[in-house]
Amino acid sequence: MEENLIWIDEIHKNSRYGLKGEIIVKKNTSFQEIIILKTKDYGNALMLDGCWMTSDKEEKYYHECLVHPALISLEKPENILIIGGGDGGTARECLKYKSIKKLDLVEIDKEVINISKEYLQDIGQGVWYDKRLKVNINDGVDWVKKANDNYYDVILIDSSDPYNYSSELFSFQFYNECKRILKKEGVFATQSESPESFKKIHLNILKTIKNCFQISSTMYSFVPFYPSGIWSWTFASENKNQFLE
């Protein structure tokens, strides 16, 4: 009903990126504010602490870019780690690969998963009931520190912007721990922000990853309702022979 529809904007500097819809969830957890906005053209959209994360319509532009360049670099990826990804989209794309035997998803805020299961079903598509998926409510930084050496084939960082509790996920120390727990042929992948709206943060991520891994490469594409519409994903490895072949 039109009277229930409002505009919600992600405000960035002197720009606003908004959707019009009805708020069907608004909840504060110990980590963040969670909003689900029901829209006519974008389906249900997820906002965390005033920043758009995903929507039924737009999610494919983000999740496919994060997952497939990493996984197709390997012949038979079996053991995958996702840090973040509470909406289920990254896990869904990973589990399309029949070779995968175990997928650890580490999400710090359980309510993101609970709300996504109920209101973002078009994104998760039942992934939560796949026996290969192991959901861990934990801090991703702590999880990586405690993981065994040479354990994962692929590590995917599907996190919010580097503020507050997620900032450590973009540090050299964290990247170095990820390198330690990757197998020799393994691939690391992370969303690396917008080169236009978050240029300084974007360049810092690229430089930090380059200083940590032998080889890295950044892909640019678009997620239309993110700030500026232009986004990036960066991939890295210690194995020059197989990476991005």
PDB file of C-alpha atoms in Angstrom:
ATOM      1  CA  MET A   1       0.000   0.000   0.000  1.00  0.00           C
ATOM      2  CA  GLU A   2       1.357   3.348  -1.123  1.00  0.00           C
ATOM      3  CA  GLU A   3       0.973   5.026   2.273  1.00  0.00           C
ATOM      4  CA  ASN A   4       3.388   2.505   3.813  1.00  0.00           C
ATOM      5  CA  LEU A   5       6.118   3.140   1.254  1.00  0.00           C
ATOM      6  CA  ILE A   6       9.098   5.291   2.177  1.00  0.00           C
ATOM      7  CA  TRP A   7      12.485   6.105   0.711  1.00  0.00           C
ATOM      8  CA  ILE A   8      15.526   4.675   2.494  1.00  0.00           C
ATOM      9  CA  ASP A   9      18.901   6.022   1.435  1.00  0.00           C
ATOM     10  CA  GLU A  10      22.486   4.976   1.916  1.00  0.00           C
ATOM     11  CA  ILE A  11      24.150   8.337   2.381  1.00  0.00           C
ATOM     12  CA  HIS A  12      27.732   8.641   1.175  1.00  0.00           C
ATOM     13  CA  LYS A  13      29.435  12.042   1.337  1.00  0.00           C
ATOM     14  CA  ASN A  14      27.246  14.274  -0.838  1.00  0.00           C
ATOM     15  CA  SER A  15      25.410  11.439  -2.586  1.00  0.00           C
ATOM     16  CA  ARG A  16      22.383   9.311  -1.697  1.00  0.00           C
ATOM     17  CA  TYR A  17      21.558   5.832  -2.991  1.00  0.00           C
ATOM     18  CA  GLY A  18      17.978   4.962  -2.214  1.00  0.00           C
ATOM     19  CA  LEU A  19      15.178   2.459  -2.656  1.00  0.00           C
ATOM     20  CA  LYS A  20      11.475   2.991  -2.111  1.00  0.00           C
ATOM     21  CA  GLY A  21       9.541   0.359  -0.226  1.00  0.00           C
ATOM     22  CA  GLU A  22       7.991  -0.845   2.999  1.00  0.00           C
ATOM     23  CA  ILE A  23      10.101  -1.662   6.053  1.00  0.00           C
ATOM     24  CA  ILE A  24       9.159  -5.195   7.103  1.00  0.00           C
ATOM     25  CA  VAL A  25      12.061  -5.745   9.530  1.00  0.00           C
ATOM     26  CA  LYS A  26      13.944  -3.227  11.635  1.00  0.00           C
ATOM     27  CA  LYS A  27      16.037  -4.674  14.435  1.00  0.00           C
ATOM     28  CA  ASN A  28      19.097  -3.708  16.443  1.00  0.00           C
ATOM     29  CA  THR A  29      21.466  -6.468  17.491  1.00  0.00           C
ATOM     30  CA  SER A  30      24.610  -6.197  19.601  1.00  0.00           C
ATOM     31  CA  PHE A  31      26.522  -5.639  16.346  1.00  0.00           C
ATOM     32  CA  GLN A  32      24.363  -3.531  14.027  1.00  0.00           C
ATOM     33  CA  GLU A  33      20.998  -2.315  12.828  1.00  0.00           C
ATOM     34  CA  ILE A  34      19.290  -4.686  10.390  1.00  0.00           C
ATOM     35  CA  ILE A  35      16.595  -3.502   7.972  1.00  0.00           C
ATOM     36  CA  ILE A  36      14.671  -5.473   5.377  1.00  0.00           C
ATOM     37  CA  LEU A  37      12.907  -3.267   2.854  1.00  0.00           C
ATOM     38  CA  LYS A  38      10.203  -4.780   0.643  1.00  0.00           C
ATOM     39  CA  THR A  39      10.294  -3.071  -2.748  1.00  0.00           C
ATOM     40  CA  LYS A  40       8.338  -3.355  -5.980  1.00  0.00           C
ATOM     41  CA  ASP A  41      11.245  -3.513  -8.417  1.00  0.00           C
ATOM     42  CA  TYR A  42      14.125  -4.920  -6.341  1.00  0.00           C
ATOM     43  CA  GLY A  43      12.332  -7.491  -4.192  1.00  0.00           C
ATOM     44  CA  ASN A  44      13.455  -7.604  -0.577  1.00  0.00           C
ATOM     45  CA  ALA A  45      16.600  -5.591   0.183  1.00  0.00           C
ATOM     46  CA  LEU A  46      18.981  -5.915   3.144  1.00  0.00           C
ATOM     47  CA  MET A  47      20.556  -2.879   4.815  1.00  0.00           C
ATOM     48  CA  LEU A  48      23.087  -3.092   7.672  1.00  0.00           C
ATOM     49  CA  ASP A  49      23.934   0.044   9.645  1.00  0.00           C
ATOM     50  CA  GLY A  50      22.697   2.306   6.884  1.00  0.00           C
ATOM     51  CA  CYS A  51      24.529   0.518   4.040  1.00  0.00           C
ATOM     52  CA  TRP A  52      22.901  -1.587   1.332  1.00  0.00           C
ATOM     53  CA  MET A  53      24.139  -5.176   1.373  1.00  0.00           C
ATOM     54  CA  THR A  54      22.005  -7.049  -1.139  1.00  0.00           C
ATOM     55  CA  SER A  55      18.600  -7.374  -2.748  1.00  0.00           C
ATOM     56  CA  ASP A  56      16.704 -10.103  -4.556  1.00  0.00           C
ATOM     57  CA  LYS A  57      17.277  -8.389  -7.903  1.00  0.00           C
ATOM     58  CA  GLU A  58      20.850  -7.159  -7.513  1.00  0.00           C
ATOM     59  CA  GLU A  59      22.518  -9.994  -5.582  1.00  0.00           C
ATOM     60  CA  LYS A  60      23.705 -11.904  -8.641  1.00  0.00           C
ATOM     61  CA  TYR A  61      25.942  -9.041  -9.748  1.00  0.00           C
ATOM     62  CA  TYR A  62      27.867  -9.313  -6.478  1.00  0.00           C
ATOM     63  CA  HIS A  63      27.844 -13.001  -5.534  1.00  0.00           C
ATOM     64  CA  GLU A  64      28.770 -14.370  -8.947  1.00  0.00           C
ATOM     65  CA  CYS A  65      31.723 -11.977  -9.214  1.00  0.00           C
ATOM     66  CA  LEU A  66      33.078 -12.948  -5.798  1.00  0.00           C
ATOM     67  CA  VAL A  67      32.758 -16.710  -6.134  1.00  0.00           C
ATOM     68  CA  HIS A  68      33.360 -17.939  -9.664  1.00  0.00           C
ATOM     69  CA  PRO A  69      36.718 -16.344 -10.587  1.00  0.00           C
ATOM     70  CA  ALA A  70      38.147 -17.960  -7.452  1.00  0.00           C
ATOM     71  CA  LEU A  71      36.590 -21.395  -7.726  1.00  0.00           C
ATOM     72  CA  ILE A  72      37.148 -21.908 -11.452  1.00  0.00           C
ATOM     73  CA  SER A  73      40.868 -21.301 -10.834  1.00  0.00           C
ATOM     74  CA  LEU A  74      41.002 -24.740  -9.193  1.00  0.00           C
ATOM     75  CA  GLU A  75      40.333 -28.104 -10.787  1.00  0.00           C
ATOM     76  CA  LYS A  76      38.463 -29.618  -7.824  1.00  0.00           C
ATOM     77  CA  PRO A  77      37.882 -27.242  -4.897  1.00  0.00           C
ATOM     78  CA  GLU A  78      36.719 -29.259  -1.907  1.00  0.00           C
ATOM     79  CA  ASN A  79      37.116 -27.229   1.283  1.00  0.00           C
ATOM     80  CA  ILE A  80      35.848 -23.637   1.304  1.00  0.00           C
ATOM     81  CA  LEU A  81      35.716 -20.873   3.926  1.00  0.00           C
ATOM     82  CA  ILE A  82      33.326 -17.915   3.755  1.00  0.00           C
ATOM     83  CA  ILE A  83      33.779 -15.056   6.217  1.00  0.00           C
ATOM     84  CA  GLY A  84      30.477 -13.192   6.432  1.00  0.00           C
ATOM     85  CA  GLY A  85      27.923 -14.069   3.785  1.00  0.00           C
ATOM     86  CA  GLY A  86      24.974 -14.277   6.155  1.00  0.00           C
ATOM     87  CA  ASP A  87      22.455 -13.714   3.363  1.00  0.00           C
ATOM     88  CA  GLY A  88      23.390 -17.093   1.823  1.00  0.00           C
ATOM     89  CA  GLY A  89      24.175 -15.894  -1.709  1.00  0.00           C
ATOM     90  CA  THR A  90      27.889 -16.681  -1.686  1.00  0.00           C
ATOM     91  CA  ALA A  91      27.289 -20.131  -0.198  1.00  0.00           C
ATOM     92  CA  ARG A  92      24.639 -20.818  -2.845  1.00  0.00           C
ATOM     93  CA  GLU A  93      27.071 -20.054  -5.668  1.00  0.00           C
ATOM     94  CA  CYS A  94      29.829 -22.157  -4.067  1.00  0.00           C
ATOM     95  CA  LEU A  95      27.626 -25.203  -3.653  1.00  0.00           C
ATOM     96  CA  LYS A  96      26.942 -25.309  -7.391  1.00  0.00           C
ATOM     97  CA  TYR A  97      30.359 -27.002  -7.619  1.00  0.00           C
ATOM     98  CA  LYS A  98      29.898 -30.744  -7.181  1.00  0.00           C
ATOM     99  CA  SER A  99      33.490 -31.222  -6.002  1.00  0.00           C
ATOM    100  CA  ILE A 100      32.898 -29.275  -2.772  1.00  0.00           C
ATOM    101  CA  LYS A 101      32.784 -31.482   0.298  1.00  0.00           C
ATOM    102  CA  LYS A 102      32.698 -28.913   3.110  1.00  0.00           C
ATOM    103  CA  LEU A 103      31.816 -25.231   3.277  1.00  0.00           C
ATOM    104  CA  ASP A 104      32.474 -23.343   6.514  1.00  0.00           C
ATOM    105  CA  LEU A 105      30.456 -20.136   6.791  1.00  0.00           C
ATOM    106  CA  VAL A 106      31.561 -17.876   9.643  1.00  0.00           C
ATOM    107  CA  GLU A 107      29.071 -15.098  10.434  1.00  0.00           C
ATOM    108  CA  ILE A 108      29.444 -12.885  13.510  1.00  0.00           C
ATOM    109  CA  ASP A 109      25.757 -11.890  13.773  1.00  0.00           C
ATOM    110  CA  LYS A 110      23.327 -14.792  14.010  1.00  0.00           C
ATOM    111  CA  GLU A 111      20.344 -12.507  13.386  1.00  0.00           C
ATOM    112  CA  VAL A 112      21.557 -11.754   9.840  1.00  0.00           C
ATOM    113  CA  ILE A 113      21.223 -15.450   9.064  1.00  0.00           C
ATOM    114  CA  ASN A 114      17.895 -15.824  10.867  1.00  0.00           C
ATOM    115  CA  ILE A 115      16.374 -12.845   9.059  1.00  0.00           C
ATOM    116  CA  SER A 116      17.841 -13.914   5.707  1.00  0.00           C
ATOM    117  CA  LYS A 117      16.340 -17.389   6.063  1.00  0.00           C
ATOM    118  CA  GLU A 118      12.900 -15.845   6.440  1.00  0.00           C
ATOM    119  CA  TYR A 119      12.979 -12.775   4.194  1.00  0.00           C
ATOM    120  CA  LEU A 120      15.748 -13.439   1.626  1.00  0.00           C
ATOM    121  CA  GLN A 121      14.754 -16.919   0.547  1.00  0.00           C
ATOM    122  CA  ASP A 122      15.195 -16.047  -3.121  1.00  0.00           C
ATOM    123  CA  ILE A 123      18.883 -15.452  -2.367  1.00  0.00           C
ATOM    124  CA  GLY A 124      19.627 -18.427  -0.122  1.00  0.00           C
ATOM    125  CA  GLN A 125      17.416 -20.802  -2.106  1.00  0.00           C
ATOM    126  CA  GLY A 126      17.534 -23.539   0.532  1.00  0.00           C
ATOM    127  CA  VAL A 127      21.308 -23.467   0.887  1.00  0.00           C
ATOM    128  CA  TRP A 128      20.939 -23.581   4.686  1.00  0.00           C
ATOM    129  CA  TYR A 129      19.747 -27.186   4.442  1.00  0.00           C
ATOM    130  CA  ASP A 130      22.660 -28.459   2.349  1.00  0.00           C
ATOM    131  CA  LYS A 131      24.634 -30.947   4.459  1.00  0.00           C
ATOM    132  CA  ARG A 132      27.934 -29.643   3.093  1.00  0.00           C
ATOM    133  CA  LEU A 133      27.346 -26.224   4.702  1.00  0.00           C
ATOM    134  CA  LYS A 134      28.560 -25.756   8.279  1.00  0.00           C
ATOM    135  CA  VAL A 135      27.348 -22.489   9.838  1.00  0.00           C
ATOM    136  CA  ASN A 136      29.552 -21.066  12.587  1.00  0.00           C
ATOM    137  CA  ILE A 137      28.456 -18.049  14.628  1.00  0.00           C
ATOM    138  CA  ASN A 138      31.854 -16.613  15.356  1.00  0.00           C
ATOM    139  CA  ASP A 139      34.262 -13.751  14.730  1.00  0.00           C
ATOM    140  CA  GLY A 140      35.975 -14.339  11.390  1.00  0.00           C
ATOM    141  CA  VAL A 141      39.292 -12.985  12.632  1.00  0.00           C
ATOM    142  CA  ASP A 142      39.317 -15.412  15.555  1.00  0.00           C
ATOM    143  CA  TRP A 143      38.253 -18.292  13.339  1.00  0.00           C
ATOM    144  CA  VAL A 144      41.129 -17.746  10.919  1.00  0.00           C
ATOM    145  CA  LYS A 145      43.673 -17.455  13.760  1.00  0.00           C
ATOM    146  CA  LYS A 146      42.620 -20.852  15.135  1.00  0.00           C
ATOM    147  CA  ALA A 147      42.370 -22.704  11.810  1.00  0.00           C
ATOM    148  CA  ASN A 148      44.991 -25.255  10.780  1.00  0.00           C
ATOM    149  CA  ASP A 149      47.755 -24.540   8.281  1.00  0.00           C
ATOM    150  CA  ASN A 150      47.137 -25.469   4.620  1.00  0.00           C
ATOM    151  CA  TYR A 151      43.491 -26.296   5.268  1.00  0.00           C
ATOM    152  CA  TYR A 152      41.236 -24.471   2.774  1.00  0.00           C
ATOM    153  CA  ASP A 153      41.202 -24.518  -1.023  1.00  0.00           C
ATOM    154  CA  VAL A 154      39.433 -21.155  -1.225  1.00  0.00           C
ATOM    155  CA  ILE A 155      38.751 -18.349   1.254  1.00  0.00           C
ATOM    156  CA  LEU A 156      36.017 -15.837   0.392  1.00  0.00           C
ATOM    157  CA  ILE A 157      35.580 -12.599   2.349  1.00  0.00           C
ATOM    158  CA  ASP A 158      31.961 -11.515   1.942  1.00  0.00           C
ATOM    159  CA  SER A 159      31.856  -8.750   4.512  1.00  0.00           C
ATOM    160  CA  SER A 160      30.408  -5.305   5.019  1.00  0.00           C
ATOM    161  CA  ASP A 161      32.505  -2.165   4.558  1.00  0.00           C
ATOM    162  CA  PRO A 162      35.671  -1.888   6.728  1.00  0.00           C
ATOM    163  CA  TYR A 163      34.177  -0.072   9.687  1.00  0.00           C
ATOM    164  CA  ASN A 164      33.697  -1.065  13.327  1.00  0.00           C
ATOM    165  CA  TYR A 165      33.765  -4.838  13.860  1.00  0.00           C
ATOM    166  CA  SER A 166      34.602  -5.661  10.208  1.00  0.00           C
ATOM    167  CA  SER A 167      37.686  -3.422   9.926  1.00  0.00           C
ATOM    168  CA  GLU A 168      40.140  -6.186  10.926  1.00  0.00           C
ATOM    169  CA  LEU A 169      39.012  -8.240   7.931  1.00  0.00           C
ATOM    170  CA  PHE A 170      40.958  -5.804   5.731  1.00  0.00           C
ATOM    171  CA  SER A 171      44.272  -5.807   7.619  1.00  0.00           C
ATOM    172  CA  PHE A 172      47.640  -7.251   6.614  1.00  0.00           C
ATOM    173  CA  GLN A 173      47.596  -9.451   9.720  1.00  0.00           C
ATOM    174  CA  PHE A 174      44.286 -10.988   8.695  1.00  0.00           C
ATOM    175  CA  TYR A 175      45.362 -11.521   5.092  1.00  0.00           C
ATOM    176  CA  ASN A 176      48.558 -13.159   6.310  1.00  0.00           C
ATOM    177  CA  GLU A 177      46.597 -15.581   8.511  1.00  0.00           C
ATOM    178  CA  CYS A 178      44.390 -16.392   5.530  1.00  0.00           C
ATOM    179  CA  LYS A 179      47.505 -17.162   3.477  1.00  0.00           C
ATOM    180  CA  ARG A 180      48.710 -19.477   6.233  1.00  0.00           C
ATOM    181  CA  ILE A 181      45.524 -21.559   6.274  1.00  0.00           C
ATOM    182  CA  LEU A 182      45.233 -21.743   2.476  1.00  0.00           C
ATOM    183  CA  LYS A 183      46.574 -24.777   0.669  1.00  0.00           C
ATOM    184  CA  LYS A 184      49.571 -24.207  -1.584  1.00  0.00           C
ATOM    185  CA  GLU A 185      47.360 -23.954  -4.687  1.00  0.00           C
ATOM    186  CA  GLY A 186      44.600 -22.116  -2.828  1.00  0.00           C
ATOM    187  CA  VAL A 187      42.885 -18.854  -3.796  1.00  0.00           C
ATOM    188  CA  PHE A 188      41.923 -15.935  -1.569  1.00  0.00           C
ATOM    189  CA  ALA A 189      39.095 -13.599  -2.641  1.00  0.00           C
ATOM    190  CA  THR A 190      37.537 -10.519  -1.102  1.00  0.00           C
ATOM    191  CA  GLN A 191      35.162  -7.754  -2.024  1.00  0.00           C
ATOM    192  CA  SER A 192      37.399  -4.700  -2.314  1.00  0.00           C
ATOM    193  CA  GLU A 193      35.001  -1.749  -2.350  1.00  0.00           C
ATOM    194  CA  SER A 194      34.276   0.846  -5.030  1.00  0.00           C
ATOM    195  CA  PRO A 195      37.199   2.471  -6.884  1.00  0.00           C
ATOM    196  CA  GLU A 196      35.047   5.584  -7.242  1.00  0.00           C
ATOM    197  CA  SER A 197      33.116   6.046  -3.973  1.00  0.00           C
ATOM    198  CA  PHE A 198      35.721   4.444  -1.697  1.00  0.00           C
ATOM    199  CA  LYS A 199      38.901   5.077  -3.694  1.00  0.00           C
ATOM    200  CA  LYS A 200      41.259   5.424  -0.714  1.00  0.00           C
ATOM    201  CA  ILE A 201      39.974   2.278   0.994  1.00  0.00           C
ATOM    202  CA  HIS A 202      39.993   0.396  -2.317  1.00  0.00           C
ATOM    203  CA  LEU A 203      43.613   1.259  -3.083  1.00  0.00           C
ATOM    204  CA  ASN A 204      44.676   0.390   0.459  1.00  0.00           C
ATOM    205  CA  ILE A 205      43.088  -3.054   0.141  1.00  0.00           C
ATOM    206  CA  LEU A 206      44.854  -3.697  -3.164  1.00  0.00           C
ATOM    207  CA  LYS A 207      48.238  -2.591  -1.815  1.00  0.00           C
ATOM    208  CA  THR A 208      47.887  -4.644   1.361  1.00  0.00           C
ATOM    209  CA  ILE A 209      46.956  -7.807  -0.520  1.00  0.00           C
ATOM    210  CA  LYS A 210      49.794  -7.276  -2.999  1.00  0.00           C
ATOM    211  CA  ASN A 211      52.240  -7.005  -0.099  1.00  0.00           C
ATOM    212  CA  CYS A 212      50.944 -10.265   1.363  1.00  0.00           C
ATOM    213  CA  PHE A 213      50.501 -12.605  -1.618  1.00  0.00           C
ATOM    214  CA  GLN A 214      52.805 -13.397  -4.532  1.00  0.00           C
ATOM    215  CA  ILE A 215      50.112 -12.642  -7.096  1.00  0.00           C
ATOM    216  CA  SER A 216      46.886 -10.698  -7.022  1.00  0.00           C
ATOM    217  CA  SER A 217      44.383  -9.380  -9.535  1.00  0.00           C
ATOM    218  CA  THR A 218      41.323  -7.141  -9.252  1.00  0.00           C
ATOM    219  CA  MET A 219      38.107  -7.446 -11.241  1.00  0.00           C
ATOM    220  CA  TYR A 220      35.694  -4.540 -11.757  1.00  0.00           C
ATOM    221  CA  SER A 221      32.005  -4.815 -12.471  1.00  0.00           C
ATOM    222  CA  PHE A 222      28.773  -3.172 -11.337  1.00  0.00           C
ATOM    223  CA  VAL A 223      26.229  -3.510  -8.566  1.00  0.00           C
ATOM    224  CA  PRO A 224      23.784  -0.768  -9.551  1.00  0.00           C
ATOM    225  CA  PHE A 225      22.390   0.121  -6.126  1.00  0.00           C
ATOM    226  CA  TYR A 226      25.771   0.291  -4.366  1.00  0.00           C
ATOM    227  CA  PRO A 227      27.423   3.724  -4.025  1.00  0.00           C
ATOM    228  CA  SER A 228      28.494   4.836  -7.541  1.00  0.00           C
ATOM    229  CA  GLY A 229      27.402   1.465  -9.008  1.00  0.00           C
ATOM    230  CA  ILE A 230      31.024   0.424  -9.661  1.00  0.00           C
ATOM    231  CA  TRP A 231      32.446  -2.325  -7.440  1.00  0.00           C
ATOM    232  CA  SER A 232      35.523  -4.523  -7.219  1.00  0.00           C
ATOM    233  CA  TRP A 233      36.666  -7.976  -6.130  1.00  0.00           C
ATOM    234  CA  THR A 234      40.314  -8.906  -5.571  1.00  0.00           C
ATOM    235  CA  PHE A 235      41.795 -12.381  -5.894  1.00  0.00           C
ATOM    236  CA  ALA A 236      45.178 -13.588  -4.671  1.00  0.00           C
ATOM    237  CA  SER A 237      47.318 -16.690  -4.490  1.00  0.00           C
ATOM    238  CA  GLU A 238      50.819 -17.995  -3.872  1.00  0.00           C
ATOM    239  CA  ASN A 239      50.639 -20.205  -6.971  1.00  0.00           C
ATOM    240  CA  LYS A 240      51.362 -18.382 -10.213  1.00  0.00           C
ATOM    241  CA  ASN A 241      50.943 -21.492 -12.345  1.00  0.00           C
ATOM    242  CA  GLN A 242      47.243 -22.045 -11.713  1.00  0.00           C
ATOM    243  CA  PHE A 243      45.793 -18.764 -10.550  1.00  0.00           C
ATOM    244  CA  LEU A 244      43.346 -17.219 -13.061  1.00  0.00           C
ATOM    245  CA  GLU A 245      44.467 -19.630 -15.783  1.00  0.00           C
TER     246      GLU A 245
END
